[in-house]
Structure formats: C-alpha cells, structure tokens
Short mmCIF file of N, CA and C in Angstrom, two decimals:
data_model
loop_
_atom_site.label_atom_id
_atom_site.label_comp_id
_atom_site.label_asym_id
_atom_site.label_seq_id
_atom_site.Cartn_x
_atom_site.Cartn_y
_atom_site.Cartn_z
N UNK A 1 -0.06 7.76 -81.74
CA UNK A 1 1.21 7.27 -81.27
C UNK A 1 1.03 6.67 -79.88
N UNK A 2 1.60 5.52 -79.67
CA UNK A 2 1.54 4.84 -78.38
C UNK A 2 2.88 4.98 -77.68
N UNK A 3 2.84 4.96 -76.38
CA UNK A 3 4.07 5.02 -75.59
C UNK A 3 4.02 3.88 -74.59
N UNK A 4 5.06 3.14 -74.51
CA UNK A 4 5.14 2.06 -73.53
C UNK A 4 5.43 2.65 -72.17
N UNK A 5 4.67 2.21 -71.17
CA UNK A 5 4.90 2.70 -69.81
C UNK A 5 6.07 1.93 -69.23
N UNK A 6 7.10 2.64 -68.87
CA UNK A 6 8.29 2.04 -68.27
C UNK A 6 8.28 2.26 -66.77
N UNK A 7 8.84 1.32 -66.01
CA UNK A 7 8.94 1.54 -64.57
C UNK A 7 9.75 2.80 -64.30
N UNK A 8 9.41 3.55 -63.25
CA UNK A 8 10.13 4.79 -62.96
C UNK A 8 11.60 4.55 -62.66
N UNK A 9 12.42 5.49 -63.07
CA UNK A 9 13.84 5.44 -62.73
C UNK A 9 14.03 6.11 -61.38
N UNK A 10 15.25 6.05 -60.86
CA UNK A 10 15.53 6.71 -59.58
C UNK A 10 15.23 8.20 -59.67
N UNK A 11 15.55 8.80 -60.82
CA UNK A 11 15.30 10.23 -60.98
C UNK A 11 13.81 10.54 -60.92
N UNK A 12 13.00 9.70 -61.58
CA UNK A 12 11.55 9.90 -61.55
C UNK A 12 11.03 9.64 -60.15
N UNK A 13 11.55 8.60 -59.46
CA UNK A 13 11.14 8.34 -58.08
C UNK A 13 11.40 9.56 -57.20
N UNK A 14 12.56 10.19 -57.38
CA UNK A 14 12.89 11.37 -56.59
C UNK A 14 11.92 12.51 -56.93
N UNK A 15 11.59 12.66 -58.22
CA UNK A 15 10.64 13.69 -58.64
C UNK A 15 9.27 13.41 -58.04
N UNK A 16 8.86 12.14 -58.01
CA UNK A 16 7.57 11.80 -57.44
C UNK A 16 7.52 12.16 -55.96
N UNK A 17 8.58 11.86 -55.23
CA UNK A 17 8.60 12.18 -53.81
C UNK A 17 8.50 13.69 -53.61
N UNK A 18 9.24 14.45 -54.42
CA UNK A 18 9.17 15.90 -54.32
C UNK A 18 7.79 16.40 -54.72
N UNK A 19 7.21 15.83 -55.78
CA UNK A 19 5.90 16.31 -56.22
C UNK A 19 4.81 15.92 -55.23
N UNK A 20 4.96 14.77 -54.57
CA UNK A 20 3.98 14.39 -53.57
C UNK A 20 4.00 15.37 -52.40
N UNK A 21 5.18 15.80 -51.99
CA UNK A 21 5.24 16.77 -50.90
C UNK A 21 4.75 18.13 -51.38
N UNK A 22 5.07 18.49 -52.64
CA UNK A 22 4.57 19.75 -53.19
C UNK A 22 3.06 19.74 -53.32
N UNK A 23 2.49 18.57 -53.58
CA UNK A 23 1.04 18.48 -53.75
C UNK A 23 0.31 19.04 -52.54
N UNK A 24 0.87 18.81 -51.37
CA UNK A 24 0.23 19.30 -50.15
C UNK A 24 0.37 20.81 -50.01
N UNK A 25 1.44 21.36 -50.57
CA UNK A 25 1.68 22.80 -50.40
C UNK A 25 1.10 23.63 -51.55
N UNK A 26 0.76 23.00 -52.67
CA UNK A 26 0.19 23.74 -53.79
C UNK A 26 -1.32 23.71 -53.72
N UNK A 27 -1.93 24.73 -54.27
CA UNK A 27 -3.38 24.81 -54.31
C UNK A 27 -3.92 23.81 -55.31
N UNK A 28 -4.89 23.00 -54.91
CA UNK A 28 -5.52 22.02 -55.79
C UNK A 28 -7.02 22.28 -55.84
N UNK A 29 -7.59 22.06 -56.99
CA UNK A 29 -9.03 22.25 -57.17
C UNK A 29 -9.63 20.94 -57.66
N UNK A 30 -10.56 20.39 -56.87
CA UNK A 30 -11.31 19.20 -57.27
C UNK A 30 -12.62 19.66 -57.89
N UNK A 31 -13.02 19.01 -58.97
CA UNK A 31 -14.21 19.43 -59.70
C UNK A 31 -15.40 18.53 -59.41
N UNK A 32 -16.60 19.12 -59.25
CA UNK A 32 -17.82 18.31 -59.18
C UNK A 32 -18.01 17.57 -60.51
N UNK A 33 -18.72 16.45 -60.48
CA UNK A 33 -18.91 15.64 -61.68
C UNK A 33 -19.37 16.44 -62.90
N UNK A 34 -20.36 17.29 -62.72
CA UNK A 34 -20.92 18.04 -63.86
C UNK A 34 -20.02 19.17 -64.33
N UNK A 35 -18.95 19.44 -63.63
CA UNK A 35 -18.09 20.59 -63.96
C UNK A 35 -16.68 20.17 -64.38
N UNK A 36 -16.45 18.88 -64.52
CA UNK A 36 -15.09 18.42 -64.82
C UNK A 36 -14.66 18.84 -66.22
N UNK A 37 -13.54 19.55 -66.32
CA UNK A 37 -13.03 19.95 -67.63
C UNK A 37 -12.47 18.74 -68.38
N UNK A 38 -12.09 18.98 -69.62
CA UNK A 38 -11.43 17.96 -70.42
C UNK A 38 -10.00 18.39 -70.71
N UNK A 39 -9.11 17.43 -70.77
CA UNK A 39 -7.79 17.67 -71.32
C UNK A 39 -7.80 16.99 -72.68
N UNK A 40 -7.74 17.78 -73.74
CA UNK A 40 -7.88 17.30 -75.11
C UNK A 40 -6.51 17.16 -75.75
N UNK A 41 -6.19 15.95 -76.23
CA UNK A 41 -4.92 15.68 -76.90
C UNK A 41 -5.19 14.92 -78.20
N UNK A 42 -4.14 14.72 -78.97
CA UNK A 42 -4.28 13.90 -80.18
C UNK A 42 -4.51 12.43 -79.83
N UNK A 43 -4.17 12.03 -78.61
CA UNK A 43 -4.40 10.65 -78.15
C UNK A 43 -5.84 10.42 -77.74
N UNK A 44 -6.55 11.49 -77.42
CA UNK A 44 -7.92 11.39 -76.95
C UNK A 44 -8.20 12.43 -75.89
N UNK A 45 -9.41 12.40 -75.37
CA UNK A 45 -9.83 13.33 -74.33
C UNK A 45 -9.77 12.65 -72.97
N UNK A 46 -9.29 13.39 -71.98
CA UNK A 46 -9.19 12.90 -70.61
C UNK A 46 -10.01 13.82 -69.71
N UNK A 47 -10.82 13.26 -68.84
CA UNK A 47 -11.57 14.05 -67.87
C UNK A 47 -10.62 14.50 -66.78
N UNK A 48 -10.65 15.81 -66.46
CA UNK A 48 -9.80 16.37 -65.41
C UNK A 48 -10.54 16.27 -64.09
N UNK A 49 -10.02 15.50 -63.17
CA UNK A 49 -10.64 15.32 -61.85
C UNK A 49 -10.16 16.37 -60.87
N UNK A 50 -8.89 16.77 -61.01
CA UNK A 50 -8.26 17.69 -60.07
C UNK A 50 -7.22 18.49 -60.84
N UNK A 51 -7.12 19.77 -60.50
CA UNK A 51 -6.19 20.64 -61.21
C UNK A 51 -5.39 21.46 -60.20
N UNK A 52 -4.10 21.54 -60.43
CA UNK A 52 -3.21 22.36 -59.62
C UNK A 52 -2.35 23.19 -60.56
N UNK A 53 -1.53 24.05 -59.99
CA UNK A 53 -0.68 24.91 -60.82
C UNK A 53 0.30 24.10 -61.67
N UNK A 54 0.84 23.02 -61.11
CA UNK A 54 1.90 22.28 -61.79
C UNK A 54 1.53 20.84 -62.13
N UNK A 55 0.31 20.42 -61.79
CA UNK A 55 -0.07 19.04 -62.04
C UNK A 55 -1.58 18.92 -62.19
N UNK A 56 -1.99 17.74 -62.61
CA UNK A 56 -3.42 17.45 -62.74
C UNK A 56 -3.63 15.96 -62.51
N UNK A 57 -4.85 15.62 -62.14
CA UNK A 57 -5.26 14.23 -61.98
C UNK A 57 -6.34 13.99 -63.04
N UNK A 58 -6.10 13.02 -63.91
CA UNK A 58 -7.00 12.73 -65.02
C UNK A 58 -7.61 11.35 -64.86
N UNK A 59 -8.82 11.18 -65.37
CA UNK A 59 -9.42 9.85 -65.42
C UNK A 59 -8.77 9.09 -66.56
N UNK A 60 -8.39 7.85 -66.31
CA UNK A 60 -7.77 7.01 -67.34
C UNK A 60 -8.81 6.71 -68.41
N UNK A 61 -8.46 6.95 -69.67
CA UNK A 61 -9.42 6.70 -70.75
C UNK A 61 -9.02 5.50 -71.60
N UNK A 62 -8.03 4.74 -71.15
CA UNK A 62 -7.60 3.56 -71.88
C UNK A 62 -6.41 3.79 -72.78
N UNK A 63 -6.05 5.04 -73.04
CA UNK A 63 -4.84 5.32 -73.81
C UNK A 63 -3.75 5.70 -72.82
N UNK A 64 -2.52 5.54 -73.21
CA UNK A 64 -1.41 5.76 -72.30
C UNK A 64 -0.65 7.02 -72.63
N UNK A 65 -0.54 7.90 -71.67
CA UNK A 65 0.37 9.04 -71.80
C UNK A 65 1.76 8.54 -71.46
N UNK A 66 2.76 9.22 -71.93
CA UNK A 66 4.14 8.77 -71.78
C UNK A 66 4.81 9.46 -70.59
N UNK A 67 5.67 8.71 -69.90
CA UNK A 67 6.43 9.32 -68.80
C UNK A 67 7.80 9.77 -69.28
N UNK A 68 8.08 9.62 -70.59
CA UNK A 68 9.38 10.00 -71.12
C UNK A 68 9.34 11.28 -71.93
N UNK A 69 8.18 11.64 -72.45
CA UNK A 69 8.10 12.87 -73.24
C UNK A 69 6.77 13.57 -73.01
N UNK A 70 6.72 14.83 -73.39
CA UNK A 70 5.56 15.68 -73.15
C UNK A 70 4.52 15.48 -74.25
N UNK A 71 3.25 15.46 -73.85
CA UNK A 71 2.12 15.39 -74.77
C UNK A 71 1.43 16.74 -74.78
N UNK A 72 1.24 17.29 -75.97
CA UNK A 72 0.60 18.60 -76.12
C UNK A 72 -0.91 18.45 -76.05
N UNK A 73 -1.56 19.41 -75.41
CA UNK A 73 -3.01 19.40 -75.33
C UNK A 73 -3.55 20.71 -74.82
N UNK A 74 -4.86 20.71 -74.59
CA UNK A 74 -5.56 21.90 -74.11
C UNK A 74 -6.50 21.49 -72.99
N UNK A 75 -6.44 22.21 -71.86
CA UNK A 75 -7.44 22.03 -70.80
C UNK A 75 -8.63 22.90 -71.19
N UNK A 76 -9.78 22.25 -71.38
CA UNK A 76 -10.99 22.95 -71.80
C UNK A 76 -11.96 23.00 -70.61
N UNK A 77 -12.07 24.19 -70.00
CA UNK A 77 -12.96 24.37 -68.85
C UNK A 77 -14.41 24.43 -69.31
N UNK A 78 -15.34 24.19 -68.40
CA UNK A 78 -16.78 24.23 -68.72
C UNK A 78 -17.23 25.63 -69.13
N UNK A 79 -16.47 26.65 -68.77
CA UNK A 79 -16.80 28.02 -69.17
C UNK A 79 -16.47 28.27 -70.63
N UNK A 80 -15.74 27.33 -71.25
CA UNK A 80 -15.31 27.50 -72.63
C UNK A 80 -13.87 27.97 -72.73
N UNK A 81 -13.30 28.39 -71.61
CA UNK A 81 -11.90 28.83 -71.62
C UNK A 81 -11.00 27.64 -71.95
N UNK A 82 -9.97 27.90 -72.74
CA UNK A 82 -9.02 26.85 -73.11
C UNK A 82 -7.62 27.27 -72.69
N UNK A 83 -6.92 26.34 -72.04
CA UNK A 83 -5.58 26.61 -71.52
C UNK A 83 -4.62 25.62 -72.17
N UNK A 84 -3.79 26.10 -73.12
CA UNK A 84 -2.83 25.19 -73.74
C UNK A 84 -1.71 24.82 -72.76
N UNK A 85 -1.33 23.55 -72.79
CA UNK A 85 -0.24 23.08 -71.94
C UNK A 85 0.30 21.77 -72.50
N UNK A 86 1.29 21.24 -71.86
CA UNK A 86 1.79 19.90 -72.16
C UNK A 86 1.78 19.11 -70.86
N UNK A 87 1.68 17.79 -70.99
CA UNK A 87 1.69 16.94 -69.80
C UNK A 87 2.67 15.79 -70.00
N UNK A 88 3.16 15.30 -68.86
CA UNK A 88 4.00 14.10 -68.84
C UNK A 88 3.50 13.25 -67.68
N UNK A 89 3.32 11.96 -67.94
CA UNK A 89 2.83 11.05 -66.91
C UNK A 89 3.80 11.00 -65.74
N UNK A 90 3.26 11.19 -64.54
CA UNK A 90 4.06 11.09 -63.32
C UNK A 90 3.86 9.72 -62.68
N UNK A 91 2.58 9.33 -62.56
CA UNK A 91 2.28 8.01 -61.99
C UNK A 91 0.83 7.66 -62.29
N UNK A 92 0.50 6.39 -62.05
CA UNK A 92 -0.86 5.90 -62.22
C UNK A 92 -1.37 5.48 -60.85
N UNK A 93 -2.51 6.02 -60.44
CA UNK A 93 -3.18 5.64 -59.20
C UNK A 93 -4.51 4.99 -59.56
N UNK A 94 -4.59 3.67 -59.46
CA UNK A 94 -5.79 2.93 -59.83
C UNK A 94 -6.21 3.31 -61.25
N UNK A 95 -7.37 3.95 -61.40
CA UNK A 95 -7.86 4.34 -62.73
C UNK A 95 -7.66 5.83 -63.00
N UNK A 96 -6.66 6.40 -62.36
CA UNK A 96 -6.37 7.83 -62.53
C UNK A 96 -4.91 8.03 -62.93
N UNK A 97 -4.69 9.02 -63.79
CA UNK A 97 -3.35 9.38 -64.24
C UNK A 97 -2.96 10.69 -63.58
N UNK A 98 -1.85 10.70 -62.90
CA UNK A 98 -1.33 11.94 -62.32
C UNK A 98 -0.26 12.44 -63.28
N UNK A 99 -0.45 13.67 -63.77
CA UNK A 99 0.45 14.22 -64.78
C UNK A 99 1.08 15.52 -64.29
N UNK A 100 2.29 15.76 -64.76
CA UNK A 100 2.96 17.04 -64.52
C UNK A 100 2.64 17.95 -65.69
N UNK A 101 2.46 19.23 -65.43
CA UNK A 101 2.16 20.19 -66.48
C UNK A 101 3.44 20.88 -66.93
N UNK A 102 3.64 20.96 -68.24
CA UNK A 102 4.81 21.64 -68.79
C UNK A 102 4.67 23.14 -68.70
N UNK A 103 3.46 23.64 -68.89
CA UNK A 103 3.16 25.06 -68.72
C UNK A 103 2.17 25.15 -67.55
N UNK A 104 2.59 25.82 -66.51
CA UNK A 104 1.76 25.90 -65.31
C UNK A 104 0.43 26.58 -65.58
N UNK A 105 -0.58 26.14 -64.83
CA UNK A 105 -1.87 26.83 -64.81
C UNK A 105 -1.70 27.94 -63.78
N UNK A 106 -2.04 29.16 -64.13
CA UNK A 106 -1.83 30.26 -63.18
C UNK A 106 -2.79 30.14 -62.01
N UNK A 107 -2.32 30.58 -60.86
CA UNK A 107 -3.16 30.58 -59.67
C UNK A 107 -4.40 31.44 -59.90
N UNK A 108 -4.26 32.49 -60.68
CA UNK A 108 -5.40 33.36 -61.00
C UNK A 108 -6.51 32.57 -61.69
N UNK A 109 -6.16 31.71 -62.64
CA UNK A 109 -7.15 30.88 -63.34
C UNK A 109 -7.80 29.90 -62.38
N UNK A 110 -7.00 29.26 -61.53
CA UNK A 110 -7.53 28.28 -60.59
C UNK A 110 -8.47 28.94 -59.58
N UNK A 111 -8.09 30.09 -59.06
CA UNK A 111 -8.94 30.79 -58.09
C UNK A 111 -10.23 31.29 -58.75
N UNK A 112 -10.14 31.76 -59.98
CA UNK A 112 -11.35 32.20 -60.70
C UNK A 112 -12.31 31.03 -60.90
N UNK A 113 -11.77 29.87 -61.23
CA UNK A 113 -12.60 28.68 -61.42
C UNK A 113 -13.20 28.24 -60.08
N UNK A 114 -12.41 28.30 -59.01
CA UNK A 114 -12.92 27.96 -57.68
C UNK A 114 -14.05 28.91 -57.28
N UNK A 115 -13.87 30.19 -57.53
CA UNK A 115 -14.91 31.18 -57.19
C UNK A 115 -16.20 30.90 -57.95
N UNK A 116 -16.07 30.55 -59.22
CA UNK A 116 -17.25 30.24 -60.04
C UNK A 116 -17.97 29.01 -59.48
N UNK A 117 -17.21 27.99 -59.10
CA UNK A 117 -17.82 26.78 -58.55
C UNK A 117 -18.46 27.03 -57.19
N UNK A 118 -17.80 27.83 -56.35
CA UNK A 118 -18.38 28.17 -55.04
C UNK A 118 -19.68 28.95 -55.20
N UNK A 119 -19.72 29.87 -56.15
CA UNK A 119 -20.93 30.65 -56.39
C UNK A 119 -22.07 29.75 -56.88
N UNK A 120 -21.73 28.75 -57.66
CA UNK A 120 -22.75 27.86 -58.22
C UNK A 120 -23.20 26.78 -57.25
N UNK A 121 -22.26 26.19 -56.50
CA UNK A 121 -22.56 25.03 -55.66
C UNK A 121 -22.44 25.28 -54.16
N UNK A 122 -21.82 26.37 -53.75
CA UNK A 122 -21.56 26.60 -52.34
C UNK A 122 -20.35 25.81 -51.88
N UNK A 123 -20.01 25.98 -50.62
CA UNK A 123 -18.83 25.30 -50.06
C UNK A 123 -19.14 23.82 -49.88
N UNK A 124 -18.21 22.92 -50.27
CA UNK A 124 -18.46 21.48 -50.11
C UNK A 124 -18.50 21.09 -48.63
N UNK A 125 -19.37 20.15 -48.32
CA UNK A 125 -19.43 19.60 -46.97
C UNK A 125 -18.28 18.62 -46.79
N UNK A 126 -17.84 18.37 -45.55
CA UNK A 126 -16.72 17.44 -45.32
C UNK A 126 -16.94 16.08 -45.98
N UNK A 127 -18.17 15.57 -46.02
CA UNK A 127 -18.45 14.27 -46.63
C UNK A 127 -18.27 14.32 -48.14
N UNK A 128 -18.31 15.52 -48.76
CA UNK A 128 -18.17 15.67 -50.21
C UNK A 128 -16.72 15.64 -50.66
N UNK A 129 -15.78 15.83 -49.76
CA UNK A 129 -14.37 15.95 -50.15
C UNK A 129 -13.78 14.65 -50.57
#
C-alpha cells in the first residue's frame, strides 16, 4: 500500500514544533553503522539511525510512510530482541525519515542497548557524534 505524502497541516506543524523541543529533552540513542537495527514493516525494512522513547530516525529506503495513519512494524535490534510498535511519519530530513512511535520504547530498553554499545565500542569521541 502506498501513501501520498501531504504537506503538513497546522496541527502537524504544532506537533512538529513540540516534538522538536521534546527531542532535546528525551533520551536519544545513535547507533554505530554495524549496530543499526531494522524497523521491519510490510512496506519494507528501514535502517534505524537513531532511537528515542517516542520517536526514531530512519534511513529512507525509497518507500513512503504515511503521515496520516500508523504503520505497524517491529524494531529488530542486533541482539535479536524485537520491539513491536507503530510509526507515523513526522517529517523528512534529506534522506532520513523522522517518525513518531505509537508504542513507546521503554527507557529501560534504550539504556540496556546503550550499555551494550558502550561495553563493545567505548564512549564516542566528540568527532564521532
């Protein structure tokens, strides 16, 4: 199923402004290239570049997620853990899709994944951010 991307409405613009400010206050996890999870949907697989409790940043794979309805999928971590959720397109930044999560990722899951990555790779240097 394809969804036509429509320009944001005032309500979505207001949500974007709120989510942009929330983005700074919520915990976000950026993944190294070899550790990037997948978000698996019936539309295709999307590489997860960044994960937060209420949102994610995905690499654009050429298919369009919809900003009007939720798409069901599973975040598949490199550990094999699978987290079912739904996403709705919030905005497109160059070749990246910023999506809102219908079911939040728990902070416990995000911190566990961060701990695993820190143990494996160490703390990122400022140039790596």
